[in-house]
Amino acid sequence: MQGNNGNITFIRDGVRLDGRRVDELRPIKIEVGVLSRADGSCYMEMGDNKVVAAVYGPREVHPRHLQEVSRAIVRYRYNMASFSVEERRRPGPDRRSYELSKVSREALEPVILTSYFPRSVIDIFVEVLQADAGTRTAGINAASVALADAGIPMKGLITSCAAGKVDGQVVLDPMKEEDNFGQADLPIAITPWGDITLIQMDGDLSRDEFRQAVELARIGCGKIYEIQRKALLDRYCQMESAAQEA
Amino acid sequence: MSSVISEIRKDYLYNLMLRGQRADGRAFDQPREISIKTGVIRKAEGSALVTLGDTQVMVGVKMQPGEPFPDSLDRGVIVTNAELVPLASPMFEPGPPNEFGIELARVVDRGVRESGAVDLAGLCITPGEKVWIVFIDIHILDDCGNIMDASSLGAIAALLTTTVPAKKFGLGEDYPLPIKDIPIAMTAVEFGGVVMFDADVDEEAMADTKLTVISRADGTICGVQKSGTGVLSQEQIYRIVDIACENAKGIREKFLEV
């Protein structure tokens, strides 16, 4: 958050740089079951973000001392490809990746029925192939679908979306320019029944704006939820009809 | 990283909570006793020892000239690091920082950075070549709960007493680090539908969700972080934000404003 927008106007006549309105999401594409080795997988595009998520497990825990006798542990690895950003990133996890992995795992864990699989692990791997603001939210959305694709019992799908502030106005799903030069970024993740499993914020928001941003991000999540649901239904209806034909 | 808590203690705390009470007699929104000692490390450019109840955190600030970031050539650089050293808790292990340490450092850093607490433009030596680098190092000494707020308090208290060591590097006279805002972090935990501020170590062990809210002197919010494997309702979040912003004012006035 630099707060200094270098004299760019981000919203003109209610329209943003990429032609969206303030309450509009970027185009979303979700594909289910894109990897054959993984137990569940999902490819997702949110605007210019391209992420792929894989789920392995429930499977045996290595190293063994990490296992829990009463439940499965959940691991989440958020990783950015070195070519995913403008300037080449050094491969491997940095401090940001560690933090995002932690909060993303904590965003998904509340809906996973881990007590069904004691002494095992559910591994979630998210690779960011192209980044354009909102990779953590895209990663969580993809991971949630991949978990469902892997057949992991869950109370519901987690959906994640960010709101931001540019030109003093709260906007939905900020893209790169709005994120870099905007005044705030607030990603959330929610359950289908509205509990919040992830919330982070940086930048500059009054208490009123904070509430506006949370509201707006929730509306965004509602829309993404429908797309996630449809992607899963399409995939499994297709499989069902293929099975019937055979 | 919650410690182990006995079932009987858990039961006791839970029943107290149902009656609207806490083990140490505090109200749910009341922080523990705070004390801040600054200038405790002579070798550091700025330092603070914060106690929050029994929790003790030491923060040291060191400064040295270095290269600016390519995207902000005329601004100083802040680097925040936290050491969860094994002397502070049976739950801490030696070795490189784990995700808890990294999250702690990054949230403290977010508060300092996003509030604009340090006037980074005032830390440029030669634009594009040399700027001051401010290292904020957090050492947890005794983890009796809520090291997040203690660390954040320690960071700003240390920065407020930091002197830029210009003379040491042949760059003119020493001067006080330019500070523009005082961010205050307030963390609440949730369990059984109840929200408690400044949890001690047992309360932290019972709760599976935390929310940290960092506010500026003007009452606006500059950082939020949920952590833990539970959920929060929208109403709980709004309530925590409101109380955090209000309580921060008192702490800022009492301890940090001159």
Short mmCIF file of C-alpha atoms in Angstrom, two decimals:
data_model
loop_
_atom_site.label_atom_id
_atom_site.label_comp_id
_atom_site.label_asym_id
_atom_site.label_seq_id
_atom_site.Cartn_x
_atom_site.Cartn_y
_atom_site.Cartn_z
CA MET A 1 0.00 0.00 0.00
CA GLN A 2 1.82 3.10 -1.09
CA GLY A 3 -1.14 5.44 -0.80
CA ASN A 4 0.44 7.58 -3.49
CA ASN A 5 -1.32 6.94 -6.77
CA GLY A 6 1.08 8.85 -8.99
CA ASN A 7 -1.76 11.01 -10.28
CA ILE A 8 -3.67 8.14 -11.86
CA THR A 9 -7.43 8.35 -11.61
CA PHE A 10 -8.71 4.88 -10.87
CA ILE A 11 -12.43 5.49 -11.13
CA ARG A 12 -13.97 7.72 -13.76
CA ASP A 13 -17.77 8.03 -13.96
CA GLY A 14 -18.10 4.95 -11.76
CA VAL A 15 -15.97 2.87 -14.13
CA ARG A 16 -12.56 1.42 -13.22
CA LEU A 17 -9.39 1.16 -15.30
CA ASP A 18 -10.38 -2.26 -16.64
CA GLY A 19 -13.97 -1.22 -17.31
CA ARG A 20 -15.49 -2.76 -14.19
CA ARG A 21 -17.92 -1.04 -11.85
CA VAL A 22 -16.88 -0.71 -8.20
CA ASP A 23 -18.92 -3.76 -7.17
CA GLU A 24 -17.91 -6.00 -10.05
CA LEU A 25 -15.62 -9.04 -9.97
CA ARG A 26 -13.01 -9.86 -12.57
CA PRO A 27 -13.91 -12.74 -14.92
CA ILE A 28 -13.58 -16.12 -13.22
CA LYS A 29 -12.84 -19.51 -14.71
CA ILE A 30 -12.78 -22.73 -12.73
CA GLU A 31 -11.82 -26.19 -13.94
CA VAL A 32 -12.14 -29.21 -11.70
CA GLY A 33 -9.94 -32.32 -11.77
CA VAL A 34 -7.14 -31.00 -13.94
CA LEU A 35 -4.35 -33.14 -12.45
CA SER A 36 -4.40 -36.92 -12.65
CA ARG A 37 -1.96 -37.83 -9.87
CA ALA A 38 -3.63 -35.69 -7.21
CA ASP A 39 -6.67 -36.92 -5.27
CA GLY A 40 -8.38 -33.65 -6.04
CA SER A 41 -7.42 -30.63 -8.08
CA CYS A 42 -8.64 -27.37 -9.47
CA TYR A 43 -7.40 -24.74 -11.90
CA MET A 44 -8.70 -21.26 -11.40
CA GLU A 45 -8.41 -17.90 -13.08
CA MET A 46 -9.55 -14.72 -11.37
CA GLY A 47 -8.81 -11.93 -13.78
CA ASP A 48 -5.13 -12.27 -14.61
CA ASN A 49 -4.44 -14.58 -11.68
CA LYS A 50 -3.81 -18.18 -12.65
CA VAL A 51 -3.54 -20.71 -9.85
CA VAL A 52 -3.67 -24.47 -9.63
CA ALA A 53 -4.50 -26.34 -6.43
CA ALA A 54 -3.97 -30.01 -5.61
CA VAL A 55 -5.14 -32.05 -2.65
CA TYR A 56 -3.44 -35.25 -1.51
CA GLY A 57 -4.94 -37.35 1.23
CA PRO A 58 -6.08 -38.24 3.73
CA ARG A 59 -2.75 -40.05 3.80
CA GLU A 60 -0.06 -41.12 6.25
CA VAL A 61 1.75 -38.31 8.06
CA HIS A 62 5.44 -37.81 7.44
CA PRO A 63 7.25 -36.98 9.67
CA ARG A 64 5.35 -39.24 12.04
CA HIS A 65 5.65 -37.03 15.13
CA LEU A 66 3.32 -34.50 13.53
CA GLN A 67 0.34 -36.85 13.60
CA GLU A 68 -2.61 -36.18 15.89
CA VAL A 69 -4.43 -39.09 17.51
CA SER A 70 -7.89 -37.55 17.30
CA ARG A 71 -7.94 -35.85 13.92
CA ALA A 72 -6.25 -35.31 10.59
CA ILE A 73 -3.80 -32.45 10.34
CA VAL A 74 -4.13 -30.04 7.44
CA ARG A 75 -1.12 -28.64 5.62
CA TYR A 76 -1.28 -25.85 3.06
CA ARG A 77 1.59 -24.76 0.87
CA TYR A 78 1.20 -21.54 -1.05
CA ASN A 79 3.94 -21.22 -3.63
CA MET A 80 4.56 -18.62 -6.30
CA ALA A 81 6.28 -19.58 -9.52
CA SER A 82 9.38 -17.51 -10.22
CA PHE A 83 7.86 -16.37 -13.53
CA SER A 84 4.48 -15.43 -12.04
CA VAL A 85 5.40 -11.79 -11.46
CA GLU A 86 6.89 -8.93 -13.50
CA GLU A 87 10.35 -9.25 -12.01
CA ARG A 88 11.60 -12.82 -11.53
CA ARG A 89 11.04 -14.04 -7.99
CA ARG A 90 13.59 -16.18 -6.25
CA PRO A 91 12.12 -19.69 -6.11
CA GLY A 92 11.15 -21.18 -2.76
CA PRO A 93 9.13 -19.89 0.17
CA ASP A 94 9.69 -16.42 1.59
CA ARG A 95 8.16 -14.90 4.71
CA ARG A 96 5.09 -13.76 2.83
CA SER A 97 4.44 -17.31 1.56
CA TYR A 98 4.74 -18.68 5.09
CA GLU A 99 2.18 -16.22 6.39
CA LEU A 100 -0.22 -16.75 3.48
CA SER A 101 0.07 -20.53 3.86
CA LYS A 102 -0.82 -20.22 7.53
CA VAL A 103 -3.84 -17.95 7.13
CA SER A 104 -5.09 -19.90 4.10
CA ARG A 105 -4.91 -23.17 6.01
CA GLU A 106 -6.77 -21.55 8.88
CA ALA A 107 -9.38 -20.28 6.41
CA LEU A 108 -10.15 -23.83 5.19
CA GLU A 109 -9.68 -25.86 8.36
CA PRO A 110 -12.96 -24.81 10.07
CA VAL A 111 -15.05 -26.65 7.44
CA ILE A 112 -12.92 -29.79 7.02
CA LEU A 113 -14.18 -32.73 9.11
CA THR A 114 -10.73 -33.66 10.31
CA SER A 115 -12.01 -35.92 13.11
CA TYR A 116 -13.00 -38.50 10.45
CA PHE A 117 -9.35 -39.20 9.68
CA PRO A 118 -7.26 -39.52 12.84
CA ARG A 119 -3.49 -39.86 12.46
CA SER A 120 -3.54 -38.72 8.86
CA VAL A 121 -2.77 -35.61 6.87
CA ILE A 122 -4.63 -33.67 4.22
CA ASP A 123 -2.07 -31.86 2.08
CA ILE A 124 -3.12 -28.87 0.01
CA PHE A 125 -0.65 -27.46 -2.52
CA VAL A 126 -1.32 -24.21 -4.33
CA GLU A 127 0.91 -23.02 -7.14
CA VAL A 128 0.51 -19.46 -8.35
CA LEU A 129 1.39 -19.49 -12.05
CA GLN A 130 0.53 -15.88 -12.74
CA ALA A 131 -0.08 -13.22 -10.12
CA ASP A 132 -2.17 -10.08 -10.46
CA ALA A 133 -3.39 -9.12 -6.96
CA GLY A 134 -5.62 -11.53 -5.12
CA THR A 135 -3.53 -14.69 -5.35
CA ARG A 136 -4.33 -15.74 -1.78
CA THR A 137 -8.07 -15.47 -2.40
CA ALA A 138 -7.80 -17.30 -5.74
CA GLY A 139 -5.68 -19.97 -4.04
CA ILE A 140 -8.24 -20.51 -1.28
CA ASN A 141 -11.12 -20.69 -3.78
CA ALA A 142 -9.24 -23.24 -5.88
CA ALA A 143 -8.16 -25.24 -2.82
CA SER A 144 -11.73 -25.39 -1.57
CA VAL A 145 -12.92 -26.85 -4.88
CA ALA A 146 -9.95 -29.24 -4.97
CA LEU A 147 -10.86 -30.49 -1.48
CA ALA A 148 -14.37 -31.22 -2.66
CA ASP A 149 -12.98 -32.92 -5.78
CA ALA A 150 -10.81 -35.10 -3.54
CA GLY A 151 -13.92 -36.20 -1.70
CA ILE A 152 -12.81 -34.74 1.62
CA PRO A 153 -15.86 -34.42 3.89
CA MET A 154 -16.56 -30.76 4.51
CA LYS A 155 -19.30 -28.73 6.13
CA GLY A 156 -19.34 -26.47 3.09
CA LEU A 157 -17.21 -24.74 0.49
CA ILE A 158 -15.02 -21.84 1.55
CA THR A 159 -15.10 -18.82 -0.69
CA SER A 160 -12.66 -15.95 -0.60
CA CYS A 161 -12.63 -12.48 -2.07
CA ALA A 162 -11.01 -9.10 -1.37
CA ALA A 163 -12.25 -5.54 -1.24
CA GLY A 164 -9.98 -2.54 -1.58
CA LYS A 165 -10.03 1.23 -1.52
CA VAL A 166 -8.96 3.44 -4.41
CA ASP A 167 -9.68 7.13 -4.96
CA GLY A 168 -11.29 7.10 -1.53
CA GLN A 169 -13.88 4.58 -2.69
CA VAL A 170 -14.40 0.98 -1.61
CA VAL A 171 -14.09 -1.42 -4.56
CA LEU A 172 -14.53 -5.15 -5.05
CA ASP A 173 -11.72 -7.49 -6.11
CA PRO A 174 -8.84 -5.04 -6.69
CA MET A 175 -6.51 -5.80 -9.59
CA LYS A 176 -2.74 -5.16 -9.61
CA GLU A 177 -2.77 -1.40 -10.21
CA GLU A 178 -5.48 -0.84 -7.62
CA ASP A 179 -3.66 -3.03 -5.12
CA ASN A 180 -0.26 -1.38 -5.66
CA PHE A 181 -1.42 2.20 -5.56
CA GLY A 182 -4.66 1.85 -3.63
CA GLN A 183 -5.28 2.88 -0.04
CA ALA A 184 -6.37 -0.44 1.44
CA ASP A 185 -6.72 -4.16 0.82
CA LEU A 186 -9.07 -6.41 2.78
CA PRO A 187 -9.28 -10.09 1.86
CA ILE A 188 -11.85 -12.28 3.58
CA ALA A 189 -12.97 -15.91 3.36
CA ILE A 190 -16.40 -17.09 4.45
CA THR A 191 -18.45 -20.23 4.90
CA PRO A 192 -21.71 -20.61 2.92
CA TRP A 193 -23.59 -19.64 6.10
CA GLY A 194 -21.61 -16.45 6.54
CA ASP A 195 -19.03 -17.14 9.25
CA ILE A 196 -15.71 -15.46 8.53
CA THR A 197 -12.71 -17.80 8.44
CA LEU A 198 -10.11 -15.36 7.13
CA ILE A 199 -9.87 -11.63 7.47
CA GLN A 200 -6.81 -9.50 6.95
CA MET A 201 -6.43 -5.82 6.24
CA ASP A 202 -3.72 -3.34 5.52
CA GLY A 203 -3.85 0.26 4.49
CA ASP A 204 -6.15 3.01 5.64
CA LEU A 205 -9.84 2.56 6.41
CA SER A 206 -12.22 4.34 8.74
CA ARG A 207 -14.51 2.12 10.78
CA ASP A 208 -17.38 2.86 8.36
CA GLU A 209 -15.27 2.05 5.35
CA PHE A 210 -14.13 -1.14 7.05
CA ARG A 211 -17.74 -2.27 7.37
CA GLN A 212 -18.49 -1.28 3.78
CA ALA A 213 -15.48 -3.27 2.59
CA VAL A 214 -16.47 -6.37 4.57
CA GLU A 215 -20.02 -6.14 3.17
CA LEU A 216 -18.78 -5.74 -0.39
CA ALA A 217 -16.30 -8.62 -0.09
CA ARG A 218 -19.11 -10.83 1.22
CA ILE A 219 -21.25 -10.03 -1.80
CA GLY A 220 -18.28 -10.94 -4.01
CA CYS A 221 -17.89 -14.23 -2.14
CA GLY A 222 -21.57 -15.01 -2.74
CA LYS A 223 -21.05 -14.70 -6.49
CA ILE A 224 -17.86 -16.77 -6.51
CA TYR A 225 -19.57 -19.47 -4.44
CA GLU A 226 -22.13 -20.01 -7.21
CA ILE A 227 -19.31 -20.41 -9.77
CA GLN A 228 -17.46 -22.90 -7.56
CA ARG A 229 -20.62 -24.87 -7.04
CA LYS A 230 -21.46 -24.90 -10.73
CA ALA A 231 -17.94 -26.04 -11.67
CA LEU A 232 -18.24 -29.01 -9.31
CA LEU A 233 -21.75 -29.90 -10.47
CA ASP A 234 -20.75 -29.68 -14.14
CA ARG A 235 -17.79 -31.95 -13.57
CA TYR A 236 -19.71 -34.64 -11.73
CA CYS A 237 -22.84 -34.50 -13.88
CA GLN A 238 -20.59 -34.99 -16.90
CA MET A 239 -18.98 -38.02 -15.27
CA GLU A 240 -22.39 -39.42 -14.39
CA SER A 241 -23.74 -39.13 -17.92
CA ALA A 242 -20.52 -40.60 -19.35
CA ALA A 243 -20.94 -43.55 -17.01
CA GLN A 244 -24.53 -44.03 -18.10
CA GLU A 245 -23.57 -44.05 -21.80
CA ALA A 246 -20.93 -46.68 -21.16
CA MET B 1 0.86 -21.84 19.24
CA SER B 2 -1.23 -22.73 22.23
CA SER B 3 0.09 -24.55 25.26
CA VAL B 4 -1.41 -27.56 26.94
CA ILE B 5 -4.15 -26.81 29.45
CA SER B 6 -5.61 -29.28 31.93
CA GLU B 7 -9.24 -30.32 31.52
CA ILE B 8 -10.11 -29.14 35.03
CA ARG B 9 -8.61 -25.69 34.42
CA LYS B 10 -10.43 -25.51 31.11
CA ASP B 11 -13.69 -26.39 32.81
CA TYR B 12 -13.11 -23.79 35.50
CA LEU B 13 -12.37 -21.02 32.97
CA TYR B 14 -15.34 -22.03 30.84
CA ASN B 15 -17.72 -21.86 33.78
CA LEU B 16 -16.31 -18.50 34.85
CA MET B 17 -16.80 -17.26 31.31
CA LEU B 18 -20.47 -18.31 31.37
CA ARG B 19 -20.88 -16.07 34.43
CA GLY B 20 -19.17 -13.21 32.64
CA GLN B 21 -15.93 -13.53 34.60
CA ARG B 22 -12.24 -14.17 34.00
CA ALA B 23 -9.78 -15.96 36.28
CA ASP B 24 -7.89 -12.76 37.13
CA GLY B 25 -11.05 -10.73 37.69
CA ARG B 26 -10.76 -8.59 34.56
CA ALA B 27 -13.68 -7.52 32.39
CA PHE B 28 -13.75 -9.14 28.93
CA ASP B 29 -12.52 -5.97 27.24
CA GLN B 30 -9.94 -5.03 29.87
CA PRO B 31 -6.23 -5.42 29.16
CA ARG B 32 -3.76 -6.51 31.82
CA GLU B 33 -1.41 -4.09 33.59
CA ILE B 34 1.03 -2.52 31.13
CA SER B 35 4.49 -1.19 31.79
CA ILE B 36 6.97 0.15 29.27
CA LYS B 37 10.63 0.88 29.97
CA THR B 38 12.51 2.53 27.15
CA GLY B 39 16.21 3.03 26.53
CA VAL B 40 17.09 -0.22 28.28
CA ILE B 41 19.75 -1.32 25.79
CA ARG B 42 22.54 1.21 25.44
CA LYS B 43 24.00 -0.47 22.36
CA ALA B 44 20.75 -0.23 20.43
CA GLU B 45 19.55 2.96 18.73
CA GLY B 46 16.21 2.50 20.46
CA SER B 47 14.78 -0.14 22.78
CA ALA B 48 11.84 -0.99 24.98
CA LEU B 49 10.97 -3.63 27.52
CA VAL B 50 7.23 -4.15 27.64
CA THR B 51 5.37 -6.12 30.25
CA LEU B 52 1.73 -6.95 29.67
CA GLY B 53 0.60 -8.78 32.78
CA ASP B 54 3.33 -11.43 33.13
CA THR B 55 4.23 -11.35 29.46
CA GLN B 56 7.61 -9.77 28.77
CA VAL B 57 8.87 -8.65 25.40
CA MET B 58 12.07 -6.79 24.53
CA VAL B 59 12.31 -4.82 21.32
CA GLY B 60 15.55 -3.35 20.00
CA VAL B 61 15.95 -0.99 17.05
CA LYS B 62 19.24 -0.86 15.16
CA MET B 63 19.93 1.38 12.20
CA GLN B 64 22.53 1.38 9.46
CA PRO B 65 22.89 2.88 5.99
CA GLY B 66 22.06 0.57 3.11
CA GLU B 67 20.54 0.33 -0.33
CA PRO B 68 16.93 1.41 -0.94
CA PHE B 69 14.33 -0.83 -2.56
CA PRO B 70 14.15 -0.35 -6.33
CA ASP B 71 10.52 0.81 -6.11
CA SER B 72 11.15 3.44 -3.43
CA LEU B 73 14.56 4.92 -4.11
CA ASP B 74 14.24 7.94 -1.83
CA ARG B 75 12.74 6.25 1.22
CA GLY B 76 14.17 4.43 4.20
CA VAL B 77 13.61 0.71 4.73
CA ILE B 78 12.00 -1.09 7.68
CA VAL B 79 12.93 -4.69 8.45
CA THR B 80 11.02 -6.43 11.25
CA ASN B 81 12.02 -9.75 12.76
CA ALA B 82 10.74 -11.72 15.74
CA GLU B 83 12.60 -14.34 17.74
CA LEU B 84 10.47 -16.79 19.68
CA VAL B 85 13.41 -17.96 21.74
CA PRO B 86 13.01 -21.20 23.73
CA LEU B 87 13.61 -19.44 27.04
CA ALA B 88 10.20 -17.76 26.71
CA SER B 89 7.91 -20.79 26.63
CA PRO B 90 7.99 -24.59 26.73
CA MET B 91 6.22 -24.42 23.36
CA PHE B 92 9.06 -22.57 21.61
CA GLU B 93 11.86 -24.48 19.95
CA PRO B 94 15.28 -23.37 18.79
CA GLY B 95 15.82 -22.92 15.09
CA PRO B 96 14.78 -20.55 12.33
CA PRO B 97 11.49 -18.65 12.82
CA ASN B 98 8.42 -20.83 12.25
CA GLU B 99 5.12 -19.58 10.85
CA PHE B 100 4.05 -18.17 14.22
CA GLY B 101 7.18 -16.05 14.50
CA ILE B 102 6.89 -14.96 10.88
CA GLU B 103 3.23 -14.01 11.29
CA LEU B 104 4.00 -12.08 14.48
CA ALA B 105 6.78 -10.11 12.82
CA ARG B 106 4.73 -9.44 9.71
CA VAL B 107 1.71 -8.16 11.63
CA VAL B 108 3.87 -5.86 13.78
CA ASP B 109 5.59 -4.71 10.60
CA ARG B 110 2.22 -4.07 8.94
CA GLY B 111 1.17 -1.84 11.84
CA VAL B 112 4.34 0.25 11.69
CA ARG B 113 4.39 0.40 7.90
CA GLU B 114 0.73 0.97 7.07
CA SER B 115 0.20 3.57 9.80
CA GLY B 116 3.08 5.56 8.35
CA ALA B 117 4.56 5.63 11.85
CA VAL B 118 8.10 6.18 10.62
CA ASP B 119 8.66 9.08 8.23
CA LEU B 120 10.55 7.05 5.63
CA ALA B 121 11.07 10.09 3.39
CA GLY B 122 13.11 11.61 6.22
CA LEU B 123 15.48 8.61 6.12
CA CYS B 124 16.94 9.15 2.68
CA ILE B 125 20.70 9.83 2.63
CA THR B 126 21.50 9.86 -1.11
CA PRO B 127 18.44 9.26 -3.32
CA GLY B 128 18.69 5.99 -5.21
CA GLU B 129 21.91 5.00 -3.46
CA LYS B 130 21.88 5.19 0.28
CA VAL B 131 19.04 5.26 2.80
CA TRP B 132 18.68 4.37 6.45
CA ILE B 133 17.59 0.84 7.21
CA VAL B 134 15.62 0.45 10.43
CA PHE B 135 15.85 -3.03 11.93
CA ILE B 136 13.12 -3.76 14.46
CA ASP B 137 14.02 -6.93 16.37
CA ILE B 138 11.48 -8.45 18.72
CA HIS B 139 12.67 -10.80 21.43
CA ILE B 140 9.96 -12.62 23.35
CA LEU B 141 11.25 -13.21 26.89
CA ASP B 142 8.23 -14.64 28.69
CA ASP B 143 5.11 -15.75 26.81
CA CYS B 144 2.22 -15.45 29.23
CA GLY B 145 -0.22 -14.70 26.46
CA ASN B 146 -0.83 -12.04 23.80
CA ILE B 147 2.74 -11.54 22.63
CA MET B 148 1.24 -9.83 19.56
CA ASP B 149 0.06 -6.71 21.41
CA ALA B 150 3.13 -6.64 23.64
CA SER B 151 5.45 -6.84 20.62
CA SER B 152 3.57 -4.17 18.74
CA LEU B 153 3.65 -1.88 21.76
CA GLY B 154 7.35 -2.58 22.20
CA ALA B 155 8.07 -1.78 18.56
CA ILE B 156 6.45 1.66 18.60
CA ALA B 157 7.83 2.48 22.07
CA ALA B 158 11.35 1.59 20.88
CA LEU B 159 10.93 3.59 17.66
CA LEU B 160 9.76 6.64 19.62
CA THR B 161 13.04 6.64 21.55
CA THR B 162 15.28 5.83 18.58
CA THR B 163 18.12 8.15 17.65
CA VAL B 164 19.43 8.02 14.09
CA PRO B 165 23.16 7.23 14.55
CA ALA B 166 24.38 9.59 11.83
CA LYS B 167 27.61 10.47 13.61
CA LYS B 168 28.74 6.84 13.86
CA PHE B 169 28.58 6.56 10.07
CA GLY B 170 30.07 10.00 9.35
CA LEU B 171 26.75 11.38 8.13
CA GLY B 172 26.42 14.47 10.32
CA GLU B 173 24.83 14.92 13.70
CA ASP B 174 22.58 12.35 15.37
CA TYR B 175 18.89 13.18 15.32
CA PRO B 176 15.70 11.60 16.69
CA LEU B 177 13.95 9.17 14.34
CA PRO B 178 11.06 11.09 12.73
CA ILE B 179 7.77 9.54 13.95
CA LYS B 180 4.42 10.52 12.47
CA ASP B 181 1.88 8.18 14.03
CA ILE B 182 1.47 5.76 16.91
CA PRO B 183 -0.20 2.49 15.84
CA ILE B 184 -1.65 0.34 18.61
CA ALA B 185 -2.50 -3.35 18.16
CA MET B 186 -5.30 -4.89 20.20
CA THR B 187 -5.96 -8.60 20.06
CA ALA B 188 -9.10 -10.41 21.13
CA VAL B 189 -9.74 -14.15 21.32
CA GLU B 190 -13.08 -15.88 20.87
CA PHE B 191 -14.39 -18.97 22.60
CA GLY B 192 -17.89 -20.18 23.31
CA GLY B 193 -19.30 -17.11 21.60
CA VAL B 194 -17.52 -14.73 23.99
CA VAL B 195 -14.88 -12.25 22.94
CA MET B 196 -12.02 -11.49 25.35
CA PHE B 197 -9.29 -8.91 24.94
CA ASP B 198 -5.66 -9.45 25.92
CA ALA B 199 -5.95 -13.18 26.65
CA ASP B 200 -3.52 -14.76 29.07
CA VAL B 201 -1.83 -18.02 28.23
CA ASP B 202 -4.68 -20.25 29.49
CA GLU B 203 -7.34 -18.24 27.71
CA GLU B 204 -5.28 -18.45 24.53
CA ALA B 205 -5.07 -22.22 24.93
CA MET B 206 -8.86 -22.46 25.11
CA ALA B 207 -9.62 -20.20 22.19
CA ASP B 208 -9.07 -21.27 18.63
CA THR B 209 -9.58 -17.86 17.04
CA LYS B 210 -7.85 -14.51 17.45
CA LEU B 211 -8.36 -11.15 15.82
CA THR B 212 -5.77 -8.40 15.90
CA VAL B 213 -6.83 -4.86 15.02
CA ILE B 214 -4.25 -2.09 14.62
CA SER B 215 -5.46 1.50 14.74
CA ARG B 216 -3.89 4.91 14.23
CA ALA B 217 -4.02 7.96 16.46
CA ASP B 218 -6.94 9.38 14.42
CA GLY B 219 -9.01 6.25 15.12
CA THR B 220 -8.77 4.78 11.60
CA ILE B 221 -7.76 1.17 11.06
CA CYS B 222 -4.43 0.32 9.43
CA GLY B 223 -4.25 -3.43 9.93
CA VAL B 224 -6.36 -6.48 10.71
CA GLN B 225 -5.36 -10.11 11.04
CA LYS B 226 -7.46 -13.11 11.96
CA SER B 227 -5.48 -16.07 13.10
CA GLY B 228 -6.38 -19.53 14.35
CA THR B 229 -8.56 -22.34 13.08
CA GLY B 230 -11.97 -21.10 14.22
CA VAL B 231 -14.51 -18.71 12.75
CA LEU B 232 -15.80 -15.26 13.66
CA SER B 233 -19.16 -13.72 12.86
CA GLN B 234 -19.38 -10.37 11.16
CA GLU B 235 -20.89 -8.85 14.32
CA GLN B 236 -18.04 -10.16 16.46
CA ILE B 237 -15.51 -8.64 14.08
CA TYR B 238 -17.25 -5.24 14.14
CA ARG B 239 -17.43 -5.32 17.93
CA ILE B 240 -13.75 -6.20 18.29
CA VAL B 241 -12.82 -3.40 15.85
CA ASP B 242 -14.87 -0.85 17.81
CA ILE B 243 -13.49 -1.81 21.21
CA ALA B 244 -9.93 -2.09 19.85
CA CYS B 245 -10.02 1.43 18.41
CA GLU B 246 -11.47 2.88 21.63
CA ASN B 247 -9.09 1.06 24.01
CA ALA B 248 -6.10 1.97 21.87
CA LYS B 249 -6.71 5.66 22.55
CA GLY B 250 -6.28 5.20 26.30
CA ILE B 251 -3.04 3.25 25.93
CA ARG B 252 -1.64 5.72 23.43
CA GLU B 253 -2.39 8.69 25.71
CA LYS B 254 -1.15 7.04 28.87
CA PHE B 255 2.09 5.48 27.66
CA LEU B 256 3.26 6.84 24.37
CA GLU B 257 2.22 10.43 23.79
CA VAL B 258 4.41 13.09 25.31
#
